[in-house]
Coordinates of C-alpha atoms in Angstrom, one line a residue:
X193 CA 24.8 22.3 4.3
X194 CA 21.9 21.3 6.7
X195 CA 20.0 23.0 9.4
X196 CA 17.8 21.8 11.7
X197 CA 15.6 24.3 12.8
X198 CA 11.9 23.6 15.3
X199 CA 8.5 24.5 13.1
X200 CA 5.3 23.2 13.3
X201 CA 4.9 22.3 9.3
X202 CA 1.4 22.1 7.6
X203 CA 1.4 20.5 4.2
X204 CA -1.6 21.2 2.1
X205 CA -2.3 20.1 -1.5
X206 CA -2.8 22.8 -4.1
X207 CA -4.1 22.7 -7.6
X208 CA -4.0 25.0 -9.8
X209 CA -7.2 26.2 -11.6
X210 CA -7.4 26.2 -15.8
X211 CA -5.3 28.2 -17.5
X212 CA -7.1 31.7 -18.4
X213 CA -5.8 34.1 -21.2
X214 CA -4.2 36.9 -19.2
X215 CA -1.1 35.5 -17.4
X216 CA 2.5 33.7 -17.0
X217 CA 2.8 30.1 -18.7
X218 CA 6.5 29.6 -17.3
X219 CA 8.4 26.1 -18.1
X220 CA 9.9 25.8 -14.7
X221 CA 12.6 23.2 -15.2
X222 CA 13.3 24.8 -18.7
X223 CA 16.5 25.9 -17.6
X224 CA 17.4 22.6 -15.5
X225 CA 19.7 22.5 -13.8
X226 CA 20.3 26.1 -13.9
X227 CA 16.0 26.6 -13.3
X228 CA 15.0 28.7 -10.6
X229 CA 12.9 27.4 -7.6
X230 CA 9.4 28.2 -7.9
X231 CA 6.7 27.8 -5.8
X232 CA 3.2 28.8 -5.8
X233 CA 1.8 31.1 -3.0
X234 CA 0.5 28.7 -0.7
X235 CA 4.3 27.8 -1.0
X236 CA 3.6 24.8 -2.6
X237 CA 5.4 23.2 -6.0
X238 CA 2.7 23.9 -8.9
X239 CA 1.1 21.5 -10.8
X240 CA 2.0 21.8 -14.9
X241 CA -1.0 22.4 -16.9
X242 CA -1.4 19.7 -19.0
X243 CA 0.4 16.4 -19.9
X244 CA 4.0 16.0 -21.5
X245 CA 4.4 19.7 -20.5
X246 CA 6.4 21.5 -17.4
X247 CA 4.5 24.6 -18.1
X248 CA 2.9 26.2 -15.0
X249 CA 0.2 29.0 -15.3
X250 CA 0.0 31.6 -12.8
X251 CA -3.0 34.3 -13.2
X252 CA -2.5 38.0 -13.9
X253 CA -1.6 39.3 -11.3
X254 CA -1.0 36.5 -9.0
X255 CA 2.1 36.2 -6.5
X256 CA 4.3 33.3 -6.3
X257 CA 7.7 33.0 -5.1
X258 CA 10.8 32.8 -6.5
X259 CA 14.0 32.0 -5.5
X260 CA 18.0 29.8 -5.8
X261 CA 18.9 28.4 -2.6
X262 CA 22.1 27.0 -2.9
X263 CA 23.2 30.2 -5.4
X264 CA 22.2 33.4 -6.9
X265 CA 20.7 34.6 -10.0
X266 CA 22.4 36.2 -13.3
X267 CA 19.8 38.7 -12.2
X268 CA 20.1 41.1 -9.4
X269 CA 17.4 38.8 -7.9
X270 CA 17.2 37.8 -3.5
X271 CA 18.6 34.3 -4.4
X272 CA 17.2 33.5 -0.7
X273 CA 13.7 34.0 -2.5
X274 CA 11.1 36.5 -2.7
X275 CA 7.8 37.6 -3.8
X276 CA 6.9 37.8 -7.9
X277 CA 3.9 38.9 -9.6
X278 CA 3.0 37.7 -13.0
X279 CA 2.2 39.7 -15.6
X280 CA 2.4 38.3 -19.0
X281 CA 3.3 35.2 -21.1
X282 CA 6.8 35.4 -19.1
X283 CA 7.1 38.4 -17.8
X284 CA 7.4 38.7 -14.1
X285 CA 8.3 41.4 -11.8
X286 CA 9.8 40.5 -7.8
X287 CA 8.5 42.6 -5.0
X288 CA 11.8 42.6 -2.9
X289 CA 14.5 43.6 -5.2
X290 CA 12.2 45.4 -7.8
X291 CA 13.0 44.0 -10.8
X292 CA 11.5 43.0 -14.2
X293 CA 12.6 39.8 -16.3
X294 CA 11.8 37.9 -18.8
X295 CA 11.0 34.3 -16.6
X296 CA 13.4 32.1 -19.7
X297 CA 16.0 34.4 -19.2
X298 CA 16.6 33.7 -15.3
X299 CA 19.0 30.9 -14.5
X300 CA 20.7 30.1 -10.9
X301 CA 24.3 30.3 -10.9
X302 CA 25.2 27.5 -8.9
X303 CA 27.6 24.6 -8.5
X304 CA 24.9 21.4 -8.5
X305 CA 27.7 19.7 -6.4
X306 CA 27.0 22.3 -3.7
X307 CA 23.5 21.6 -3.2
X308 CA 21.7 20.5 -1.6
X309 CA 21.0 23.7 1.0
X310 CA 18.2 22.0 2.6
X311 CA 16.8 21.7 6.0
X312 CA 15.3 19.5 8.2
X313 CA 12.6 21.0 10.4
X314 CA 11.4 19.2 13.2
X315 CA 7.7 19.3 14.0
X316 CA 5.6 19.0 17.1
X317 CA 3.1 15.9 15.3
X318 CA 3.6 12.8 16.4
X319 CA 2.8 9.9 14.0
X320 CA 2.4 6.2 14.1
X321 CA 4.1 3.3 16.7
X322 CA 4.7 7.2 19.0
X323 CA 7.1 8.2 16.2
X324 CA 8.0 11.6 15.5
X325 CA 8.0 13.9 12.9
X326 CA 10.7 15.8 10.7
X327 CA 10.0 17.5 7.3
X328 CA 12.8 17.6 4.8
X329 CA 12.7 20.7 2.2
X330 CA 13.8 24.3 1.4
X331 CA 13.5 27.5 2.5
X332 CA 12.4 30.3 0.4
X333 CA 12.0 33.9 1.4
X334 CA 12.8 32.6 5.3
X335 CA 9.6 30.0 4.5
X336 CA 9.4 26.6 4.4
X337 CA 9.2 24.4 1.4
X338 CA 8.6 20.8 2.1
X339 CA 9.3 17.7 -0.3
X340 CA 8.6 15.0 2.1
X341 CA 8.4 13.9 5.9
X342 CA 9.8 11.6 7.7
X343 CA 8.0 9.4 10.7
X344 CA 10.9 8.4 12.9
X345 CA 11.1 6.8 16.2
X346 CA 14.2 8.7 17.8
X347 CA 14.7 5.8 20.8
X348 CA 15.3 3.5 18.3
X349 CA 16.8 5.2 15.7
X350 CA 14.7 4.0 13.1
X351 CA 12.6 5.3 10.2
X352 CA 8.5 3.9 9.9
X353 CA 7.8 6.0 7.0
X354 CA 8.9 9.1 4.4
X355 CA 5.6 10.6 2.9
X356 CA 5.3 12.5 -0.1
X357 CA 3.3 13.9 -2.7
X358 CA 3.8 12.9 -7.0
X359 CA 2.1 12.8 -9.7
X360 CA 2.2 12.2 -14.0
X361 CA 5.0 14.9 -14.1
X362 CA 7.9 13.1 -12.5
X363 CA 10.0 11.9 -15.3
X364 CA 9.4 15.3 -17.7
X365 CA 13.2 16.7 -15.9
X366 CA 15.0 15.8 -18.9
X367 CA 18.7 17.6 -17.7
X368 CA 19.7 16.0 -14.0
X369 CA 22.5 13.9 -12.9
X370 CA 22.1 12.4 -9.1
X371 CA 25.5 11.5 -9.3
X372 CA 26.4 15.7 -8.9
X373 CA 24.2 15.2 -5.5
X374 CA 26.5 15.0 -2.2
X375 CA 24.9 12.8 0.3
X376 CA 23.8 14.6 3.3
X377 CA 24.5 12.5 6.5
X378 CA 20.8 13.8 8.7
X379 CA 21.3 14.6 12.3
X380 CA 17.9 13.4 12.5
X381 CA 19.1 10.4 14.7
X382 CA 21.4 13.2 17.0
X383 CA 24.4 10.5 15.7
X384 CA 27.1 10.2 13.2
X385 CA 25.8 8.4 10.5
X386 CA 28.1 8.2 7.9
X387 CA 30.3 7.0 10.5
X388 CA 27.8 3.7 11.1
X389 CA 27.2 3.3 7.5
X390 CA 31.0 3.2 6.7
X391 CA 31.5 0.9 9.6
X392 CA 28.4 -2.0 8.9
X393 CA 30.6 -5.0 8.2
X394 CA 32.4 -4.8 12.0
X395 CA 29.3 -3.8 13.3
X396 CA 27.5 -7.0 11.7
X397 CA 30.2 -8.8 12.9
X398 CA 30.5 -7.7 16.7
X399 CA 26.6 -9.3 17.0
X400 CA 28.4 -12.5 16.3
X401 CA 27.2 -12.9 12.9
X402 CA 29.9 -13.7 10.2
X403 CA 29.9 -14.5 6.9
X404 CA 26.9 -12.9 5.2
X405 CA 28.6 -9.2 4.1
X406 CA 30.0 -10.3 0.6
X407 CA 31.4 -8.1 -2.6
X408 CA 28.1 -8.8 -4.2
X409 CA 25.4 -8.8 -1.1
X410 CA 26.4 -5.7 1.4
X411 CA 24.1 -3.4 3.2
X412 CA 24.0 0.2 1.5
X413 CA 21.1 3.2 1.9
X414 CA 17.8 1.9 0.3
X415 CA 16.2 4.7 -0.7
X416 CA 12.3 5.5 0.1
X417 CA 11.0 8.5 -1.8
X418 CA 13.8 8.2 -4.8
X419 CA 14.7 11.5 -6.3
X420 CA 12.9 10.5 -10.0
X421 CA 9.6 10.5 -8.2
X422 CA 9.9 14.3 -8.4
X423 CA 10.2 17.3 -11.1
X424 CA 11.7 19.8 -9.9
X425 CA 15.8 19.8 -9.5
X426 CA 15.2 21.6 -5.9
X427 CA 13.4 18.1 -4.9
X428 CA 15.2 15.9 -6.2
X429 CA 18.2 17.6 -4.6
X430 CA 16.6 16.8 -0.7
X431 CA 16.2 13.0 -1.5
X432 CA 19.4 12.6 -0.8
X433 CA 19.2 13.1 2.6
X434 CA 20.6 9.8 4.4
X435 CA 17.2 10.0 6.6
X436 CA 15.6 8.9 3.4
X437 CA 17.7 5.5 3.0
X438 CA 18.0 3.4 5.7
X439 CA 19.9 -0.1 5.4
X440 CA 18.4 -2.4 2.4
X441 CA 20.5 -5.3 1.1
X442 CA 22.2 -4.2 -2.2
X443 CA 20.6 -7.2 -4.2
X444 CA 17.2 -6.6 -3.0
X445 CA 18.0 -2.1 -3.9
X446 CA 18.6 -3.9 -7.5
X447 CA 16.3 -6.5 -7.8
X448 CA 12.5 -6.6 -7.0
X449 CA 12.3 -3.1 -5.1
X450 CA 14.0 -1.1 -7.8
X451 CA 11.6 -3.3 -10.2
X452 CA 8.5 -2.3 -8.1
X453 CA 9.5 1.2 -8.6
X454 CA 10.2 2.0 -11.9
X455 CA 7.1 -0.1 -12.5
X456 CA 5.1 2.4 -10.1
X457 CA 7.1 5.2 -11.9
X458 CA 5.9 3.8 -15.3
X459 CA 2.4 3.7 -14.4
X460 CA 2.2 7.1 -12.9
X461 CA 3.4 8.7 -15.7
X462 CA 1.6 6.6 -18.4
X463 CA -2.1 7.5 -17.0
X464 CA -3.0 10.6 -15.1
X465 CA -4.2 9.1 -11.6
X466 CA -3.9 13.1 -10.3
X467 CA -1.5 13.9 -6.8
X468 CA -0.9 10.5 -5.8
X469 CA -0.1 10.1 -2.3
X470 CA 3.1 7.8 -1.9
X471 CA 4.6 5.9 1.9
X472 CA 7.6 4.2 1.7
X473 CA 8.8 2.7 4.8
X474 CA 10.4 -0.1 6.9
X475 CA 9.2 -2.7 9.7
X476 CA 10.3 -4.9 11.4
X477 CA 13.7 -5.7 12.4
X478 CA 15.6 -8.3 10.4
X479 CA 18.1 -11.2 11.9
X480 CA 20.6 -13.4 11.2
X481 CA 21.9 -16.6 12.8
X482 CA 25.4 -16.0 14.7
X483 CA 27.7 -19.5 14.8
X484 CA 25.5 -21.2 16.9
X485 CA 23.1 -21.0 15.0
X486 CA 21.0 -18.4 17.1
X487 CA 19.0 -15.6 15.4
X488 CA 20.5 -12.5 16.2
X489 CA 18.5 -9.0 15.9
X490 CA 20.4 -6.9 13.5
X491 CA 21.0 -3.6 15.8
X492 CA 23.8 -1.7 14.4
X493 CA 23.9 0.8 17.5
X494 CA 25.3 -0.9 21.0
X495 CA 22.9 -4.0 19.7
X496 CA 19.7 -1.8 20.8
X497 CA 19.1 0.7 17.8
X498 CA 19.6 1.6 14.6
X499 CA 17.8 -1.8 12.9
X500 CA 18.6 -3.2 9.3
X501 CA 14.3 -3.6 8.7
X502 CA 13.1 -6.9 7.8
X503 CA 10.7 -5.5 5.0
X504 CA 10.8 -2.5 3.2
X505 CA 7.3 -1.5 1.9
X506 CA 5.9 1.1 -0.4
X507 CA 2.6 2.6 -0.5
X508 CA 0.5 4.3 -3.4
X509 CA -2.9 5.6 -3.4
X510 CA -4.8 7.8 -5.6
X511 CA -7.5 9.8 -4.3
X512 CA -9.0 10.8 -7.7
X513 CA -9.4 7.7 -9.0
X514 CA -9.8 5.7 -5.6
X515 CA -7.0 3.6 -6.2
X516 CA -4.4 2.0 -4.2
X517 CA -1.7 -0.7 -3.5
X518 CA 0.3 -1.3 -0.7
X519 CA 4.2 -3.5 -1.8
X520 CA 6.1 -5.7 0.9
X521 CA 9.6 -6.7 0.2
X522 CA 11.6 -8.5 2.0
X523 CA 15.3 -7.6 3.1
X524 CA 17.0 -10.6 3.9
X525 CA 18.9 -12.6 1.3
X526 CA 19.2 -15.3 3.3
X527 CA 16.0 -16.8 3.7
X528 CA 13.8 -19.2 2.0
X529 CA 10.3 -18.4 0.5
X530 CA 8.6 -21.1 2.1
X531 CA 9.5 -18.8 5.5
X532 CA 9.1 -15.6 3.9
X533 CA 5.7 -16.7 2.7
X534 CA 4.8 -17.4 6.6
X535 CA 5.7 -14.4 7.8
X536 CA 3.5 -12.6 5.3
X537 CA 0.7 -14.3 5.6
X538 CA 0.8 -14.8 9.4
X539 CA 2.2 -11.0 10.3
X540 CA 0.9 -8.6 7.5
X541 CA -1.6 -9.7 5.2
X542 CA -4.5 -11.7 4.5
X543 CA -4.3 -12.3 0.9
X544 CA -1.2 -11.4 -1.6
X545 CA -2.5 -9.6 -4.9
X546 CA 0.5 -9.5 -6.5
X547 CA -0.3 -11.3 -9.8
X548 CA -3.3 -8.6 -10.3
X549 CA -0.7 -5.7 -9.9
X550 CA -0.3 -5.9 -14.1
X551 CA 1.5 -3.2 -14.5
X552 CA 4.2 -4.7 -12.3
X553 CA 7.1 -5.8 -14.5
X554 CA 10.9 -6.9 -14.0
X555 CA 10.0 -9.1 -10.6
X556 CA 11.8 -12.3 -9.9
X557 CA 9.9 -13.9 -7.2
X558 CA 12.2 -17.0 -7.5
X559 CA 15.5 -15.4 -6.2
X560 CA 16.1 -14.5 -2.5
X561 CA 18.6 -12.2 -3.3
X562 CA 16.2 -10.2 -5.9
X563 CA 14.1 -9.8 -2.2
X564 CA 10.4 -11.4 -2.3
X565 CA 7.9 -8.8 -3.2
X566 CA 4.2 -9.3 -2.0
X567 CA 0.9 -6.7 -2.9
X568 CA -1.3 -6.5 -0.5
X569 CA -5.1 -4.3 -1.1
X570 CA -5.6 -0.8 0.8
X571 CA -8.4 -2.8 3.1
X572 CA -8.0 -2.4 6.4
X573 CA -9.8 -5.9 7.3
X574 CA -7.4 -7.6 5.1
X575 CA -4.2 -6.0 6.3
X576 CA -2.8 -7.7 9.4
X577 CA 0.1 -5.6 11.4
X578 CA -1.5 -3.5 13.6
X579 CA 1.7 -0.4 12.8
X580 CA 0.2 -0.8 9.0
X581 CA -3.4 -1.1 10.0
X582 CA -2.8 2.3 11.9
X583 CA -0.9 3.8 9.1
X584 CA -3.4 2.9 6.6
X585 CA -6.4 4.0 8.6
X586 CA -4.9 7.3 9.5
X587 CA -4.3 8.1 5.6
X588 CA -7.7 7.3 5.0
X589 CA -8.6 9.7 7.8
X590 CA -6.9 12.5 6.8
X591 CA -8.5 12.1 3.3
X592 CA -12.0 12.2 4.7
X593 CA -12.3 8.7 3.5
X594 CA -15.2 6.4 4.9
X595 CA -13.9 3.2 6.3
X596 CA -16.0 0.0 7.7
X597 CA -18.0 -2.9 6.0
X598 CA -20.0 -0.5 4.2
X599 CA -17.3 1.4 2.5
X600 CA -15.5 -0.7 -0.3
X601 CA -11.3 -0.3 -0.3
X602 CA -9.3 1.5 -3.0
X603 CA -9.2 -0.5 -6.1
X604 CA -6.2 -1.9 -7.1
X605 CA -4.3 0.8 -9.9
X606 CA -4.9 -0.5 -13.6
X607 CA -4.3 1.3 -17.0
X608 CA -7.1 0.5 -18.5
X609 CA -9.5 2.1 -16.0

């Protein structure tokens, strides 16, 4: 089920402070995927206390919330959510229904195949290229949770960016199967979606371009924050929100952007770089010749809106460590590199770094179909499109981050640093 519902939504960062001797060390994916939702007080997901663990410590006396949207507990728990207090090791008590449990012993009874309960809340803050935007999350005791948010121009039905929040912990979920996960077709567009993504190839075809939707290369949902960049089951769930997974080719899905991010995924979780702040997004609008050999703009929507993009790029930087790296890929099959390679250097960047990304592995630059993937630095003299240039610059803003000739550019991400 999905509601869209209007609320101006404030996402802060929160980290929790070392664990002390008097209070609640709860594993809270333990019981996956029958774990509870929990969420600190500044209703945000807690970070684990240390590495290789999905242990969170909350103080003596502290209040967090607890909740099982989607289900109820085998406790006589709000499964909407409400207030706990910790009070030892794993003893908690709620405030709401008055109860005290042992934190291992609570498990969600829920069908996974019911989730996800999220919602889509539409906020009044605008965002790059006069986009909009809508967070995607949960809500726990009538409060929102957010997971990620969407920049979306509404006009032309197209998404710039989802942004979103991981770090070392992603992979530690050891019980979750996406394949239990019903897609949820977003009203974010005020359209029937699943209709238009069931309906591409006549679509495609009513442009006047024939020919290019095959068994093997097909337009499906690429997805931009995928659900294994996150721990808990409750996020994971909201990733599949159609919103997050506008229209890649399916041999560029499998070839170098799934390649870029397990790579990213690998490198995250191999060396604490701290909450790394992660864009993944689309630009452009990609086109195709028609029979007379005229390119054609690939507008799915009365040929004015809803565009297959003609890169899908990805985004990571690391405020701790000042690192940063900013992937192009692009999503058209059907053209050569030699063009590609023009368009990149002419449109959106100075200089392609991609043989210093090391840790990137898997790539195959020499295929069109595996999509050509370019690396370009977090430098705002080097990076060319104006859309990025802005989107860049503002996420330096927002992290107080000095800009100019005096102020050198996130490094590129490395192990060994």
């Amino acid at each position: 089920m999905i509601r869209t519902i209007l609320l101006v939504a404030v996402s802060t960062s929160f980290v929790l402070s070392a664990p002390k001797d008097n209070g609640c060390y709860l594993d809270v994916v333990a019981n996956a995927p029958s774990a509870p939702l929990v969420v600190n007080s500044s209703l945000q997901f807690p970070t684990p206390i240390g590495a290789k663990t999905t242990q969170v410590f909350f103080a003596q006396g502290e209040t967090f919330y607890i909740g099982c949207p989607g289900g109820s507990f085998n406790y006589p728990i709000l499964a909407n959510g409400e207030p706990a207090v910790c009070h030892q090791d794993t003893t908690i008590s709620t405030l709401k229904s008055q109860q005290t449990v042992d934190f291992n012993q609570v498990y969600c009874t829920l069908d996974q195949t019911l989730r996800p309960d999220l919602f889509e809340q539409v906020s009044d803050d605008g965002c790059e290229n006069g986009g909009k935007i809508q967070s995607v999350g949960y809500s726990i005791d009538d409060q929102f949770v957010e997971t990620y948010r969407i920049c979306y121009n509404s006009s032309e039905k197209s998404i710039l960016y989802v942004k979103y929040l991981t770090n070392q912990w992603m992979n530690q979920l050891r019980v979750y199967d996406p394949n239990e996960v019903p897609k949820v077709w977003s009203g974010i567009f005020q359209t029937d979606l699943k209709q238009i993504y069931n309906t591409i190839q006549p679509r495609i075809e009513d442009l006047g371009v024939v020919g290019y939707i095959t068994n093997v290369s097909y337009l499906e949902g690429g997805f931009l924050a995928p659900y294994y960049n996150f721990l808990s089951p409750f996020q994971r769930d909201t990733t599949f929100d159609m919103a997050n997974a506008p229209l890649q080719w399916a041999t560029v899905t499998a070839g170098n952007w799934q390649a870029m991010e397990d790579s990213l995924q690998w490198l995250l979780t191999y060396k604490d770089f701290g909450d790394v702040i992660m864009l993944g997004g689309t630009l452009g609008v990609a086109d195709l010749p028609d029979n007379d050999g005229n390119p054609v703009d690939l507008y799915l929507v009365n040929g004015t809106s809803l565009p297959v993009a003609r890169w899908f790029w990805k985004l990571m930087h690391s405020p701790s460590t000042s690192s940063g790296i900013l992937f192009f890929v692009y999503n058209n099959p059907y053209v050569a590199k030699p063009q590609v390679d023009k368009e990149f250097f002419t449109n959106l960047c100075d200089e392609d770094v991609i043989d210093e990304a090391k840790f990137l592995t898997g790539v195959d630059n020499l295929n069109p179909y595996s999509g050509y993937i370019y690396a370009c630095v977090l430098d705002l003299y080097e990076i060319i499109d104006p859309t990025m240039n802005d989107i860049v610059n503002n996420l330096f803003n927002d992290q107080g981050i000095l800009t100019g000739a005096q102020s050198p550019a996130p490094k590129l991400p490395k192990i060994e640093d």
